[in-house]
Amino acid sequence: MSETAPAASLDFIREMIAADVAAGRNGGQVITRFPPEPNGYLHIGHAKSICLNFGLSQEYAPHSRCHLRFDDTNPTKEEVEYVESIMEDVKWLGFDWGTHLFYASDYFEKLYGFAVQLIEKGLAYVDDQTPEQIRESRGTLTAPGTASPYRDRSAAENKDLFARMRAGEFKNGEKVLRAKIDMASPNMNLRDPVIYRIMHAHHHRTGDAWCIYPMYDYAHPLSDALEGITHSLCTLEFEHHRPLYEWLINSVDGLPGAPYQREFARLNLTYTVMSKRKLLRLVKDGLVHGWDDPRMPTISGIRRRGYTPAAIRAFCKAIGLTKYPSLTELNLLEHHVREDLNKHALRVYAVLKPIKVVLTNYPEGQVEHVEVPNNPENEADGKRQVPLSRELYIDADDFMETPVQGFHRLVPGGEVRLKYAFCIICQEVIKDAQGNIIELRCTYDDATRHGVKPVGRPKVKGTIHWVSAAQAADIELRLYDKLFTVEQPDEQAGEDGDFTQFLNPGSLETVIAKIEPSILTAKPGSHYQFERVGYFFADPKDSQLGKPIFNRTVQLKDGFVVKK
RNA sequence: UACCCCGUGGUGUAACGGUAACACAGGAGAUUUUGGAUCUCUUAUUCAAGGUUCGAAUCCUUGCGGGGUAGCCA
């Protein structure tokens, strides 16, 4: 064994696993699995599980591994498209299942054999009741269930019936195979759960080979055991399934492994929804532009938004792992995104709401280039030349005709520094007939170049970014904001309310910005910080070479907010 | 109103019977050619009541609050 770290503090799962390893259980091996059903796209909540399961396999390397297993036991909901996107997302997050790629459908034959074994042991029976009858006889949360009239069929009869179910003799819903446990159990999952159902449906991998399919509750523990999984980690809603999980592990003979299941709280994030059903609704109703819309909490969405794998991993580490049904602030995610991007994103000047500035004492027709660092956080990123001339654009937010208290930027008669250029003084405000400001006429001071602060003059408090008008590129920017206006849209909407009423109408604003010409070479899928504005990501789908389109990943923190 | 799980600053977590701490958020300052970043300081916490103990966030009891569970979904 090679590790281990100073061991900061372990969450309850890791503590448990550490104890297992210390006790030499499973020969000191830790084998986990990430088991998505390929029926949709992965979201940030799945990232928590991925970071846990794959993270564990890294922490216990080399005595460890994490399987990627597709839980494809319901052919009516699953598609290869989802299989592919899930694999892409896991890889993008920075994890690798190596050769350990599995499908529950690979075990259909073995699973069938185990079911026959249960029948022979008198632990499973074929039930002819209708779905309605089964539901009614299951009882309620407060009342016990009642036995099916078919509960005591002989093993031989059950075996025959089950074989005929497989052979396709019956229609959907005509018969099921049930585990024979306890119809009076306070745990509904133990009231003779259905373990096989008839589905004449085409499976994305097994085709038409099967017309009976195992249920999750049956397939999952046995798949875990077949793969030698040691720790089966899932979210809290499966807590009540644990006794069934253990029942199966204990009831089936000849299993190569003895995994156990533990549960942790799923991730909830403010200002978004996480359930597949609700995300699907957003896509289907055209409320967002697809699963990879940068406003979506899907992995493909946040990837396209410009969030980084490292940021997401750091976030998943920061949120911890407990059984408390917590609500994490979106804030925290954004913090980690900024932290990562601050170190790596190249800086560029972009003016989102341009006002023209004319430097009246700057020679007409002259263009010079000023040298600016690509990333002050990392000298190795080098420098670039930014054109500067008589006509510039600055951002409308950086000028106030009648400034509020505390405003440090340009005002009539006032002075600001143009970053890495020189200071300018606003001499005149030009307006159109409607009174809109269309131009600022300013003078520049050559003595203030290179950050020089002339003595004897009032201190220039503001430094603003700018672009040279003639050389500026017109670039499309997609300014994304929170998808919802309230922290918990589903909670607020209530049981029968509609969460879409809380959709943020301003979650996407598209603008054409004036950006320094170097931006034209931006590669799709690259990160930038538009100085003083935010982090932006060249959209990998819609950008073209020489014509990038940017998604706003996250705004910069703004220490100055105009109070109204 | 059955059973199971969970309650620590605003939020997320740590403290494993022995000084309640960390991060985010908030506030103040320093610094800065980004009102960013960085650095310093700071506000604010054990659901309640009993009990056990020299000592309880931690163990016990009760109460209160939150979440989950009645698919031939996963």
mmCIF file with all atom_site columns, N, CA, C and O (backbone and C1' of nucleotides) in Angstrom, chain A residues 15 73 188 197 216 240 347 377 406 408-409 420 450-451 529 532 557 559, chain B residues 2 5-6 11-13 16 33-37 68-74:
data_model
loop_
_atom_site.group_PDB
_atom_site.id
_atom_site.type_symbol
_atom_site.label_atom_id
_atom_site.label_alt_id
_atom_site.label_comp_id
_atom_site.label_asym_id
_atom_site.label_entity_id
_atom_site.label_seq_id
_atom_site.pdbx_PDB_ins_code
_atom_site.Cartn_x
_atom_site.Cartn_y
_atom_site.Cartn_z
_atom_site.occupancy
_atom_site.B_iso_or_equiv
_atom_site.pdbx_formal_charge
_atom_site.auth_seq_id
_atom_site.auth_comp_id
_atom_site.auth_asym_id
_atom_site.auth_atom_id
_atom_site.pdbx_PDB_model_num
ATOM 1   N N     . GLU A 1 15  ? -14.766 7.139  5.691   1.00 0.00 ? 15  GLU A N     1
ATOM 2   C CA    . GLU A 1 15  ? -14.385 6.609  6.996   1.00 0.00 ? 15  GLU A CA    1
ATOM 3   C C     . GLU A 1 15  ? -14.673 5.104  7.054   1.00 0.00 ? 15  GLU A C     1
ATOM 4   O O     . GLU A 1 15  ? -13.851 4.308  7.497   1.00 0.00 ? 15  GLU A O     1
ATOM 5   N N     . THR A 1 73  ? -31.729 -1.729 -17.872 1.00 0.00 ? 73  THR A N     1
ATOM 6   C CA    . THR A 1 73  ? -32.694 -2.801 -17.674 1.00 0.00 ? 73  THR A CA    1
ATOM 7   C C     . THR A 1 73  ? -34.102 -2.426 -18.133 1.00 0.00 ? 73  THR A C     1
ATOM 8   O O     . THR A 1 73  ? -35.024 -3.205 -18.000 1.00 0.00 ? 73  THR A O     1
ATOM 9   N N     . MET A 1 188 ? -42.077 -1.001 2.176   1.00 0.00 ? 188 MET A N     1
ATOM 10  C CA    . MET A 1 188 ? -42.830 -1.368 0.982   1.00 0.00 ? 188 MET A CA    1
ATOM 11  C C     . MET A 1 188 ? -42.001 -2.199 0.003   1.00 0.00 ? 188 MET A C     1
ATOM 12  O O     . MET A 1 188 ? -42.538 -3.022 -0.722  1.00 0.00 ? 188 MET A O     1
ATOM 13  N N     . ARG A 1 197 ? -40.320 -8.300 -15.304 1.00 0.00 ? 197 ARG A N     1
ATOM 14  C CA    . ARG A 1 197 ? -41.579 -7.974 -15.975 1.00 0.00 ? 197 ARG A CA    1
ATOM 15  C C     . ARG A 1 197 ? -41.445 -8.305 -17.448 1.00 0.00 ? 197 ARG A C     1
ATOM 16  O O     . ARG A 1 197 ? -40.333 -8.388 -17.990 1.00 0.00 ? 197 ARG A O     1
ATOM 17  N N     . TYR A 1 216 ? -34.603 -2.881 -11.648 1.00 0.00 ? 216 TYR A N     1
ATOM 18  C CA    . TYR A 1 216 ? -33.400 -2.306 -11.039 1.00 0.00 ? 216 TYR A CA    1
ATOM 19  C C     . TYR A 1 216 ? -33.061 -2.982 -9.708  1.00 0.00 ? 216 TYR A C     1
ATOM 20  O O     . TYR A 1 216 ? -31.919 -3.363 -9.463  1.00 0.00 ? 216 TYR A O     1
ATOM 21  N N     . HIS A 1 240 ? -34.288 2.876  1.425   1.00 0.00 ? 240 HIS A N     1
ATOM 22  C CA    . HIS A 1 240 ? -35.274 1.827  1.751   1.00 0.00 ? 240 HIS A CA    1
ATOM 23  C C     . HIS A 1 240 ? -35.093 0.584  0.892   1.00 0.00 ? 240 HIS A C     1
ATOM 24  O O     . HIS A 1 240 ? -35.755 -0.413 1.120   1.00 0.00 ? 240 HIS A O     1
ATOM 25  N N     . ARG A 1 347 ? -6.321  37.162 -20.810 1.00 0.00 ? 347 ARG A N     1
ATOM 26  C CA    . ARG A 1 347 ? -7.110  38.399 -20.679 1.00 0.00 ? 347 ARG A CA    1
ATOM 27  C C     . ARG A 1 347 ? -7.193  39.110 -22.020 1.00 0.00 ? 347 ARG A C     1
ATOM 28  O O     . ARG A 1 347 ? -6.254  39.064 -22.832 1.00 0.00 ? 347 ARG A O     1
ATOM 29  N N     . GLU A 1 377 ? -1.598  36.872 -13.947 1.00 0.00 ? 377 GLU A N     1
ATOM 30  C CA    . GLU A 1 377 ? -1.420  35.804 -12.964 1.00 0.00 ? 377 GLU A CA    1
ATOM 31  C C     . GLU A 1 377 ? -0.342  34.813 -13.393 1.00 0.00 ? 377 GLU A C     1
ATOM 32  O O     . GLU A 1 377 ? 0.062   33.960 -12.622 1.00 0.00 ? 377 GLU A O     1
ATOM 33  N N     . GLY A 1 406 ? -18.905 57.728 -4.949  1.00 0.00 ? 406 GLY A N     1
ATOM 34  C CA    . GLY A 1 406 ? -18.069 56.553 -4.991  1.00 0.00 ? 406 GLY A CA    1
ATOM 35  C C     . GLY A 1 406 ? -17.734 56.077 -6.388  1.00 0.00 ? 406 GLY A C     1
ATOM 36  O O     . GLY A 1 406 ? -17.045 55.079 -6.556  1.00 0.00 ? 406 GLY A O     1
ATOM 37  N N     . HIS A 1 408 ? -15.682 55.883 -9.519  1.00 0.00 ? 408 HIS A N     1
ATOM 38  C CA    . HIS A 1 408 ? -14.266 56.181 -9.752  1.00 0.00 ? 408 HIS A CA    1
ATOM 39  C C     . HIS A 1 408 ? -13.897 56.296 -11.210 1.00 0.00 ? 408 HIS A C     1
ATOM 40  O O     . HIS A 1 408 ? -12.734 56.417 -11.532 1.00 0.00 ? 408 HIS A O     1
ATOM 41  N N     . ARG A 1 409 ? -14.882 56.193 -12.080 1.00 0.00 ? 409 ARG A N     1
ATOM 42  C CA    . ARG A 1 409 ? -14.527 56.127 -13.495 1.00 0.00 ? 409 ARG A CA    1
ATOM 43  C C     . ARG A 1 409 ? -14.634 57.502 -14.157 1.00 0.00 ? 409 ARG A C     1
ATOM 44  O O     . ARG A 1 409 ? -14.457 58.515 -13.513 1.00 0.00 ? 409 ARG A O     1
ATOM 45  N N     . TYR A 1 420 ? -3.004  50.269 -19.368 1.00 0.00 ? 420 TYR A N     1
ATOM 46  C CA    . TYR A 1 420 ? -1.768  50.045 -20.131 1.00 0.00 ? 420 TYR A CA    1
ATOM 47  C C     . TYR A 1 420 ? -1.523  51.084 -21.209 1.00 0.00 ? 420 TYR A C     1
ATOM 48  O O     . TYR A 1 420 ? -0.604  50.935 -22.021 1.00 0.00 ? 420 TYR A O     1
ATOM 49  N N     . HIS A 1 450 ? 2.782   54.216 -19.278 1.00 0.00 ? 450 HIS A N     1
ATOM 50  C CA    . HIS A 1 450 ? 3.509   53.227 -18.477 1.00 0.00 ? 450 HIS A CA    1
ATOM 51  C C     . HIS A 1 450 ? 3.208   53.351 -16.990 1.00 0.00 ? 450 HIS A C     1
ATOM 52  O O     . HIS A 1 450 ? 4.060   53.132 -16.153 1.00 0.00 ? 450 HIS A O     1
ATOM 53  N N     . GLY A 1 451 ? 1.983   53.745 -16.697 1.00 0.00 ? 451 GLY A N     1
ATOM 54  C CA    . GLY A 1 451 ? 1.583   53.781 -15.294 1.00 0.00 ? 451 GLY A CA    1
ATOM 55  C C     . GLY A 1 451 ? 2.135   54.960 -14.514 1.00 0.00 ? 451 GLY A C     1
ATOM 56  O O     . GLY A 1 451 ? 2.009   55.004 -13.295 1.00 0.00 ? 451 GLY A O     1
ATOM 57  N N     . GLN A 1 529 ? -10.664 35.802 -20.109 1.00 0.00 ? 529 GLN A N     1
ATOM 58  C CA    . GLN A 1 529 ? -11.270 36.771 -19.217 1.00 0.00 ? 529 GLN A CA    1
ATOM 59  C C     . GLN A 1 529 ? -11.347 38.079 -19.975 1.00 0.00 ? 529 GLN A C     1
ATOM 60  O O     . GLN A 1 529 ? -10.318 38.600 -20.417 1.00 0.00 ? 529 GLN A O     1
ATOM 61  N N     . ARG A 1 532 ? -12.311 43.090 -16.431 1.00 0.00 ? 532 ARG A N     1
ATOM 62  C CA    . ARG A 1 532 ? -13.302 43.855 -15.670 1.00 0.00 ? 532 ARG A CA    1
ATOM 63  C C     . ARG A 1 532 ? -14.740 43.440 -15.986 1.00 0.00 ? 532 ARG A C     1
ATOM 64  O O     . ARG A 1 532 ? -15.687 44.045 -15.497 1.00 0.00 ? 532 ARG A O     1
ATOM 65  N N     . LYS A 1 557 ? -16.469 39.163 -9.991  1.00 0.00 ? 557 LYS A N     1
ATOM 66  C CA    . LYS A 1 557 ? -17.081 39.783 -8.814  1.00 0.00 ? 557 LYS A CA    1
ATOM 67  C C     . LYS A 1 557 ? -16.970 41.294 -9.006  1.00 0.00 ? 557 LYS A C     1
ATOM 68  O O     . LYS A 1 557 ? -15.952 41.798 -9.482  1.00 0.00 ? 557 LYS A O     1
ATOM 69  N N     . GLY A 1 559 ? -16.985 44.781 -7.140  1.00 0.00 ? 559 GLY A N     1
ATOM 70  C CA    . GLY A 1 559 ? -16.930 45.439 -5.846  1.00 0.00 ? 559 GLY A CA    1
ATOM 71  C C     . GLY A 1 559 ? -17.725 46.729 -5.807  1.00 0.00 ? 559 GLY A C     1
ATOM 72  O O     . GLY A 1 559 ? -17.988 47.286 -4.748  1.00 0.00 ? 559 GLY A O     1
ATOM 73  P P     . A   B 2 2   ? -48.289 6.986  13.278  1.00 0.00 ? 2   A   B P     1
ATOM 74  O "O5'" . A   B 2 2   ? -47.668 5.770  12.452  1.00 0.00 ? 2   A   B "O5'" 1
ATOM 75  C "C5'" . A   B 2 2   ? -48.199 4.450  12.616  1.00 0.00 ? 2   A   B "C5'" 1
ATOM 76  C "C4'" . A   B 2 2   ? -47.503 3.523  11.664  1.00 0.00 ? 2   A   B "C4'" 1
ATOM 77  C "C3'" . A   B 2 2   ? -45.990 3.650  11.650  1.00 0.00 ? 2   A   B "C3'" 1
ATOM 78  O "O3'" . A   B 2 2   ? -45.403 2.866  12.671  1.00 0.00 ? 2   A   B "O3'" 1
ATOM 79  C "C1'" . A   B 2 2   ? -46.793 3.699  9.420   1.00 0.00 ? 2   A   B "C1'" 1
ATOM 80  P P     . C   B 2 5   ? -33.148 4.753  10.927  1.00 0.00 ? 5   C   B P     1
ATOM 81  O "O5'" . C   B 2 5   ? -32.692 5.977  10.012  1.00 0.00 ? 5   C   B "O5'" 1
ATOM 82  C "C5'" . C   B 2 5   ? -31.836 5.763  8.902   1.00 0.00 ? 5   C   B "C5'" 1
ATOM 83  C "C4'" . C   B 2 5   ? -31.707 7.024  8.099   1.00 0.00 ? 5   C   B "C4'" 1
ATOM 84  C "C3'" . C   B 2 5   ? -31.230 8.247  8.865   1.00 0.00 ? 5   C   B "C3'" 1
ATOM 85  O "O3'" . C   B 2 5   ? -29.832 8.259  9.026   1.00 0.00 ? 5   C   B "O3'" 1
ATOM 86  C "C1'" . C   B 2 5   ? -33.083 8.837  7.518   1.00 0.00 ? 5   C   B "C1'" 1
ATOM 87  P P     . C   B 2 6   ? -29.188 9.034  10.262  1.00 0.00 ? 6   C   B P     1
ATOM 88  O "O5'" . C   B 2 6   ? -29.490 10.561 9.928   1.00 0.00 ? 6   C   B "O5'" 1
ATOM 89  C "C5'" . C   B 2 6   ? -28.838 11.189 8.840   1.00 0.00 ? 6   C   B "C5'" 1
ATOM 90  C "C4'" . C   B 2 6   ? -29.365 12.576 8.642   1.00 0.00 ? 6   C   B "C4'" 1
ATOM 91  C "C3'" . C   B 2 6   ? -29.196 13.521 9.818   1.00 0.00 ? 6   C   B "C3'" 1
ATOM 92  O "O3'" . C   B 2 6   ? -27.888 14.040 9.863   1.00 0.00 ? 6   C   B "O3'" 1
ATOM 93  C "C1'" . C   B 2 6   ? -31.392 13.724 8.946   1.00 0.00 ? 6   C   B "C1'" 1
ATOM 94  P P     . U   B 2 11  ? -28.845 28.721 6.672   1.00 0.00 ? 11  U   B P     1
ATOM 95  O "O5'" . U   B 2 11  ? -27.895 28.477 5.424   1.00 0.00 ? 11  U   B "O5'" 1
ATOM 96  C "C5'" . U   B 2 11  ? -28.403 28.539 4.097   1.00 0.00 ? 11  U   B "C5'" 1
ATOM 97  C "C4'" . U   B 2 11  ? -27.325 28.146 3.118   1.00 0.00 ? 11  U   B "C4'" 1
ATOM 98  C "C3'" . U   B 2 11  ? -26.612 26.837 3.418   1.00 0.00 ? 11  U   B "C3'" 1
ATOM 99  O "O3'" . U   B 2 11  ? -27.348 25.712 2.977   1.00 0.00 ? 11  U   B "O3'" 1
ATOM 100 C "C1'" . U   B 2 11  ? -25.008 28.481 2.953   1.00 0.00 ? 11  U   B "C1'" 1
ATOM 101 P P     . G   B 2 12  ? -27.235 24.346 3.786   1.00 0.00 ? 12  G   B P     1
ATOM 102 O "O5'" . G   B 2 12  ? -25.768 23.835 3.436   1.00 0.00 ? 12  G   B "O5'" 1
ATOM 103 C "C5'" . G   B 2 12  ? -25.463 23.427 2.117   1.00 0.00 ? 12  G   B "C5'" 1
ATOM 104 C "C4'" . G   B 2 12  ? -23.990 23.147 1.977   1.00 0.00 ? 12  G   B "C4'" 1
ATOM 105 C "C3'" . G   B 2 12  ? -23.405 22.125 2.939   1.00 0.00 ? 12  G   B "C3'" 1
ATOM 106 O "O3'" . G   B 2 12  ? -23.700 20.801 2.547   1.00 0.00 ? 12  G   B "O3'" 1
ATOM 107 C "C1'" . G   B 2 12  ? -21.958 23.973 2.775   1.00 0.00 ? 12  G   B "C1'" 1
ATOM 108 P P     . U   B 2 13  ? -23.616 19.603 3.609   1.00 0.00 ? 13  U   B P     1
ATOM 109 O "O5'" . U   B 2 13  ? -22.247 19.887 4.366   1.00 0.00 ? 13  U   B "O5'" 1
ATOM 110 C "C5'" . U   B 2 13  ? -21.393 18.832 4.738   1.00 0.00 ? 13  U   B "C5'" 1
ATOM 111 C "C4'" . U   B 2 13  ? -19.992 19.353 4.949   1.00 0.00 ? 13  U   B "C4'" 1
ATOM 112 C "C3'" . U   B 2 13  ? -19.302 18.893 6.228   1.00 0.00 ? 13  U   B "C3'" 1
ATOM 113 O "O3'" . U   B 2 13  ? -18.725 17.602 6.072   1.00 0.00 ? 13  U   B "O3'" 1
ATOM 114 C "C1'" . U   B 2 13  ? -18.979 21.214 5.963   1.00 0.00 ? 13  U   B "C1'" 1
ATOM 115 P P     . C   B 2 16  ? -13.219 14.944 17.710  1.00 0.00 ? 16  C   B P     1
ATOM 116 O "O5'" . C   B 2 16  ? -14.484 14.009 17.442  1.00 0.00 ? 16  C   B "O5'" 1
ATOM 117 C "C5'" . C   B 2 16  ? -15.378 13.708 18.483  1.00 0.00 ? 16  C   B "C5'" 1
ATOM 118 C "C4'" . C   B 2 16  ? -15.608 12.218 18.565  1.00 0.00 ? 16  C   B "C4'" 1
ATOM 119 C "C3'" . C   B 2 16  ? -14.342 11.405 18.847  1.00 0.00 ? 16  C   B "C3'" 1
ATOM 120 O "O3'" . C   B 2 16  ? -14.640 10.272 19.642  1.00 0.00 ? 16  C   B "O3'" 1
ATOM 121 C "C1'" . C   B 2 16  ? -15.238 10.806 16.737  1.00 0.00 ? 16  C   B "C1'" 1
ATOM 122 P P     . U   B 2 33  ? -0.073  49.532 -9.640  1.00 0.00 ? 33  U   B P     1
ATOM 123 O "O5'" . U   B 2 33  ? -0.889  49.828 -10.986 1.00 0.00 ? 33  U   B "O5'" 1
ATOM 124 C "C5'" . U   B 2 33  ? -2.102  50.534 -10.918 1.00 0.00 ? 33  U   B "C5'" 1
ATOM 125 C "C4'" . U   B 2 33  ? -2.971  50.136 -12.086 1.00 0.00 ? 33  U   B "C4'" 1
ATOM 126 C "C3'" . U   B 2 33  ? -2.939  48.647 -12.406 1.00 0.00 ? 33  U   B "C3'" 1
ATOM 127 O "O3'" . U   B 2 33  ? -4.251  48.234 -12.771 1.00 0.00 ? 33  U   B "O3'" 1
ATOM 128 C "C1'" . U   B 2 33  ? -2.372  49.896 -14.323 1.00 0.00 ? 33  U   B "C1'" 1
ATOM 129 P P     . U   B 2 34  ? -5.048  47.230 -11.806 1.00 0.00 ? 34  U   B P     1
ATOM 130 O "O5'" . U   B 2 34  ? -6.135  46.631 -12.802 1.00 0.00 ? 34  U   B "O5'" 1
ATOM 131 C "C5'" . U   B 2 34  ? -6.867  47.480 -13.659 1.00 0.00 ? 34  U   B "C5'" 1
ATOM 132 C "C4'" . U   B 2 34  ? -8.290  46.982 -13.764 1.00 0.00 ? 34  U   B "C4'" 1
ATOM 133 C "C3'" . U   B 2 34  ? -8.963  46.721 -12.410 1.00 0.00 ? 34  U   B "C3'" 1
ATOM 134 O "O3'" . U   B 2 34  ? -10.353 46.985 -12.546 1.00 0.00 ? 34  U   B "O3'" 1
ATOM 135 C "C1'" . U   B 2 34  ? -8.907  44.728 -13.633 1.00 0.00 ? 34  U   B "C1'" 1
ATOM 136 P P     . G   B 2 35  ? -11.004 48.191 -11.766 1.00 0.00 ? 35  G   B P     1
ATOM 137 O "O5'" . G   B 2 35  ? -11.621 47.548 -10.462 1.00 0.00 ? 35  G   B "O5'" 1
ATOM 138 C "C5'" . G   B 2 35  ? -10.850 47.342 -9.298  1.00 0.00 ? 35  G   B "C5'" 1
ATOM 139 C "C4'" . G   B 2 35  ? -11.779 47.174 -8.114  1.00 0.00 ? 35  G   B "C4'" 1
ATOM 140 C "C3'" . G   B 2 35  ? -12.844 46.112 -8.336  1.00 0.00 ? 35  G   B "C3'" 1
ATOM 141 O "O3'" . G   B 2 35  ? -13.227 45.571 -7.067  1.00 0.00 ? 35  G   B "O3'" 1
ATOM 142 C "C1'" . G   B 2 35  ? -13.868 48.227 -8.109  1.00 0.00 ? 35  G   B "C1'" 1
ATOM 143 P P     . G   B 2 36  ? -12.436 44.315 -6.450  1.00 0.00 ? 36  G   B P     1
ATOM 144 O "O5'" . G   B 2 36  ? -12.188 43.283 -7.644  1.00 0.00 ? 36  G   B "O5'" 1
ATOM 145 C "C5'" . G   B 2 36  ? -13.260 42.559 -8.219  1.00 0.00 ? 36  G   B "C5'" 1
ATOM 146 C "C4'" . G   B 2 36  ? -12.694 41.506 -9.144  1.00 0.00 ? 36  G   B "C4'" 1
ATOM 147 C "C3'" . G   B 2 36  ? -11.754 40.504 -8.484  1.00 0.00 ? 36  G   B "C3'" 1
ATOM 148 O "O3'" . G   B 2 36  ? -12.457 39.418 -7.926  1.00 0.00 ? 36  G   B "O3'" 1
ATOM 149 C "C1'" . G   B 2 36  ? -10.729 41.378 -10.420 1.00 0.00 ? 36  G   B "C1'" 1
ATOM 150 P P     . A   B 2 37  ? -11.929 38.758 -6.586  1.00 0.00 ? 37  A   B P     1
ATOM 151 O "O5'" . A   B 2 37  ? -10.412 38.378 -6.924  1.00 0.00 ? 37  A   B "O5'" 1
ATOM 152 C "C5'" . A   B 2 37  ? -10.115 37.249 -7.735  1.00 0.00 ? 37  A   B "C5'" 1
ATOM 153 C "C4'" . A   B 2 37  ? -8.617  37.148 -7.910  1.00 0.00 ? 37  A   B "C4'" 1
ATOM 154 C "C3'" . A   B 2 37  ? -7.818  37.025 -6.616  1.00 0.00 ? 37  A   B "C3'" 1
ATOM 155 O "O3'" . A   B 2 37  ? -7.768  35.693 -6.170  1.00 0.00 ? 37  A   B "O3'" 1
ATOM 156 C "C1'" . A   B 2 37  ? -6.855  38.694 -7.977  1.00 0.00 ? 37  A   B "C1'" 1
ATOM 157 P P     . G   B 2 68  ? -38.916 14.724 -0.113  1.00 0.00 ? 68  G   B P     1
ATOM 158 O "O5'" . G   B 2 68  ? -38.589 13.181 0.099   1.00 0.00 ? 68  G   B "O5'" 1
ATOM 159 C "C5'" . G   B 2 68  ? -37.421 12.613 -0.474  1.00 0.00 ? 68  G   B "C5'" 1
ATOM 160 C "C4'" . G   B 2 68  ? -37.240 11.197 0.016   1.00 0.00 ? 68  G   B "C4'" 1
ATOM 161 C "C3'" . G   B 2 68  ? -38.371 10.246 -0.301  1.00 0.00 ? 68  G   B "C3'" 1
ATOM 162 O "O3'" . G   B 2 68  ? -38.293 9.771  -1.636  1.00 0.00 ? 68  G   B "O3'" 1
ATOM 163 C "C1'" . G   B 2 68  ? -37.711 9.960  1.942   1.00 0.00 ? 68  G   B "C1'" 1
ATOM 164 P P     . U   B 2 69  ? -39.628 9.519  -2.447  1.00 0.00 ? 69  U   B P     1
ATOM 165 O "O5'" . U   B 2 69  ? -40.156 8.156  -1.843  1.00 0.00 ? 69  U   B "O5'" 1
ATOM 166 C "C5'" . U   B 2 69  ? -39.409 6.954  -2.032  1.00 0.00 ? 69  U   B "C5'" 1
ATOM 167 C "C4'" . U   B 2 69  ? -39.998 5.858  -1.200  1.00 0.00 ? 69  U   B "C4'" 1
ATOM 168 C "C3'" . U   B 2 69  ? -41.481 5.599  -1.441  1.00 0.00 ? 69  U   B "C3'" 1
ATOM 169 O "O3'" . U   B 2 69  ? -41.671 4.759  -2.567  1.00 0.00 ? 69  U   B "O3'" 1
ATOM 170 C "C1'" . U   B 2 69  ? -41.037 5.659  0.884   1.00 0.00 ? 69  U   B "C1'" 1
ATOM 171 P P     . A   B 2 70  ? -42.821 5.042  -3.601  1.00 0.00 ? 70  A   B P     1
ATOM 172 O "O5'" . A   B 2 70  ? -44.022 4.189  -3.002  1.00 0.00 ? 70  A   B "O5'" 1
ATOM 173 C "C5'" . A   B 2 70  ? -43.945 2.770  -3.006  1.00 0.00 ? 70  A   B "C5'" 1
ATOM 174 C "C4'" . A   B 2 70  ? -45.321 2.195  -2.789  1.00 0.00 ? 70  A   B "C4'" 1
ATOM 175 C "C3'" . A   B 2 70  ? -46.384 2.678  -3.773  1.00 0.00 ? 70  A   B "C3'" 1
ATOM 176 O "O3'" . A   B 2 70  ? -46.357 1.905  -4.950  1.00 0.00 ? 70  A   B "O3'" 1
ATOM 177 C "C1'" . A   B 2 70  ? -47.214 2.819  -1.572  1.00 0.00 ? 70  A   B "C1'" 1
ATOM 178 P P     . G   B 2 71  ? -46.959 2.496  -6.268  1.00 0.00 ? 71  G   B P     1
ATOM 179 O "O5'" . G   B 2 71  ? -45.617 2.825  -7.085  1.00 0.00 ? 71  G   B "O5'" 1
ATOM 180 C "C5'" . G   B 2 71  ? -44.669 1.814  -7.268  1.00 0.00 ? 71  G   B "C5'" 1
ATOM 181 C "C4'" . G   B 2 71  ? -44.851 1.203  -8.648  1.00 0.00 ? 71  G   B "C4'" 1
ATOM 182 C "C3'" . G   B 2 71  ? -43.802 0.170  -8.982  1.00 0.00 ? 71  G   B "C3'" 1
ATOM 183 O "O3'" . G   B 2 71  ? -44.385 -0.749 -9.905  1.00 0.00 ? 71  G   B "O3'" 1
ATOM 184 C "C1'" . G   B 2 71  ? -43.754 1.902  -10.548 1.00 0.00 ? 71  G   B "C1'" 1
ATOM 185 P P     . C   B 2 72  ? -44.883 -2.110 -9.430  1.00 0.00 ? 72  C   B P     1
ATOM 186 O "O5'" . C   B 2 72  ? -44.441 -2.973 -10.710 1.00 0.00 ? 72  C   B "O5'" 1
ATOM 187 C "C5'" . C   B 2 72  ? -43.077 -3.116 -11.017 1.00 0.00 ? 72  C   B "C5'" 1
ATOM 188 C "C4'" . C   B 2 72  ? -42.892 -3.309 -12.505 1.00 0.00 ? 72  C   B "C4'" 1
ATOM 189 C "C3'" . C   B 2 72  ? -43.388 -2.141 -13.345 1.00 0.00 ? 72  C   B "C3'" 1
ATOM 190 O "O3'" . C   B 2 72  ? -42.539 -2.068 -14.484 1.00 0.00 ? 72  C   B "O3'" 1
ATOM 191 C "C1'" . C   B 2 72  ? -44.515 -4.094 -13.977 1.00 0.00 ? 72  C   B "C1'" 1
ATOM 192 P P     . C   B 2 73  ? -42.112 -0.626 -15.079 1.00 0.00 ? 73  C   B P     1
ATOM 193 O "O5'" . C   B 2 73  ? -41.605 0.198  -13.820 1.00 0.00 ? 73  C   B "O5'" 1
ATOM 194 C "C5'" . C   B 2 73  ? -40.258 0.136  -13.447 1.00 0.00 ? 73  C   B "C5'" 1
ATOM 195 C "C4'" . C   B 2 73  ? -39.504 1.295  -14.060 1.00 0.00 ? 73  C   B "C4'" 1
ATOM 196 C "C3'" . C   B 2 73  ? -38.042 1.378  -13.709 1.00 0.00 ? 73  C   B "C3'" 1
ATOM 197 O "O3'" . C   B 2 73  ? -37.281 0.518  -14.527 1.00 0.00 ? 73  C   B "O3'" 1
ATOM 198 C "C1'" . C   B 2 73  ? -39.043 3.513  -13.502 1.00 0.00 ? 73  C   B "C1'" 1
ATOM 199 P P     . A   B 2 74  ? -36.112 -0.353 -13.893 1.00 0.00 ? 74  A   B P     1
ATOM 200 O "O5'" . A   B 2 74  ? -34.993 0.720  -13.547 1.00 0.00 ? 74  A   B "O5'" 1
ATOM 201 C "C5'" . A   B 2 74  ? -34.354 1.457  -14.579 1.00 0.00 ? 74  A   B "C5'" 1
ATOM 202 C "C4'" . A   B 2 74  ? -33.612 2.611  -13.955 1.00 0.00 ? 74  A   B "C4'" 1
ATOM 203 C "C3'" . A   B 2 74  ? -32.621 2.227  -12.867 1.00 0.00 ? 74  A   B "C3'" 1
ATOM 204 O "O3'" . A   B 2 74  ? -31.370 1.866  -13.403 1.00 0.00 ? 74  A   B "O3'" 1
ATOM 205 C "C1'" . A   B 2 74  ? -34.003 3.963  -12.081 1.00 0.00 ? 74  A   B "C1'" 1
#
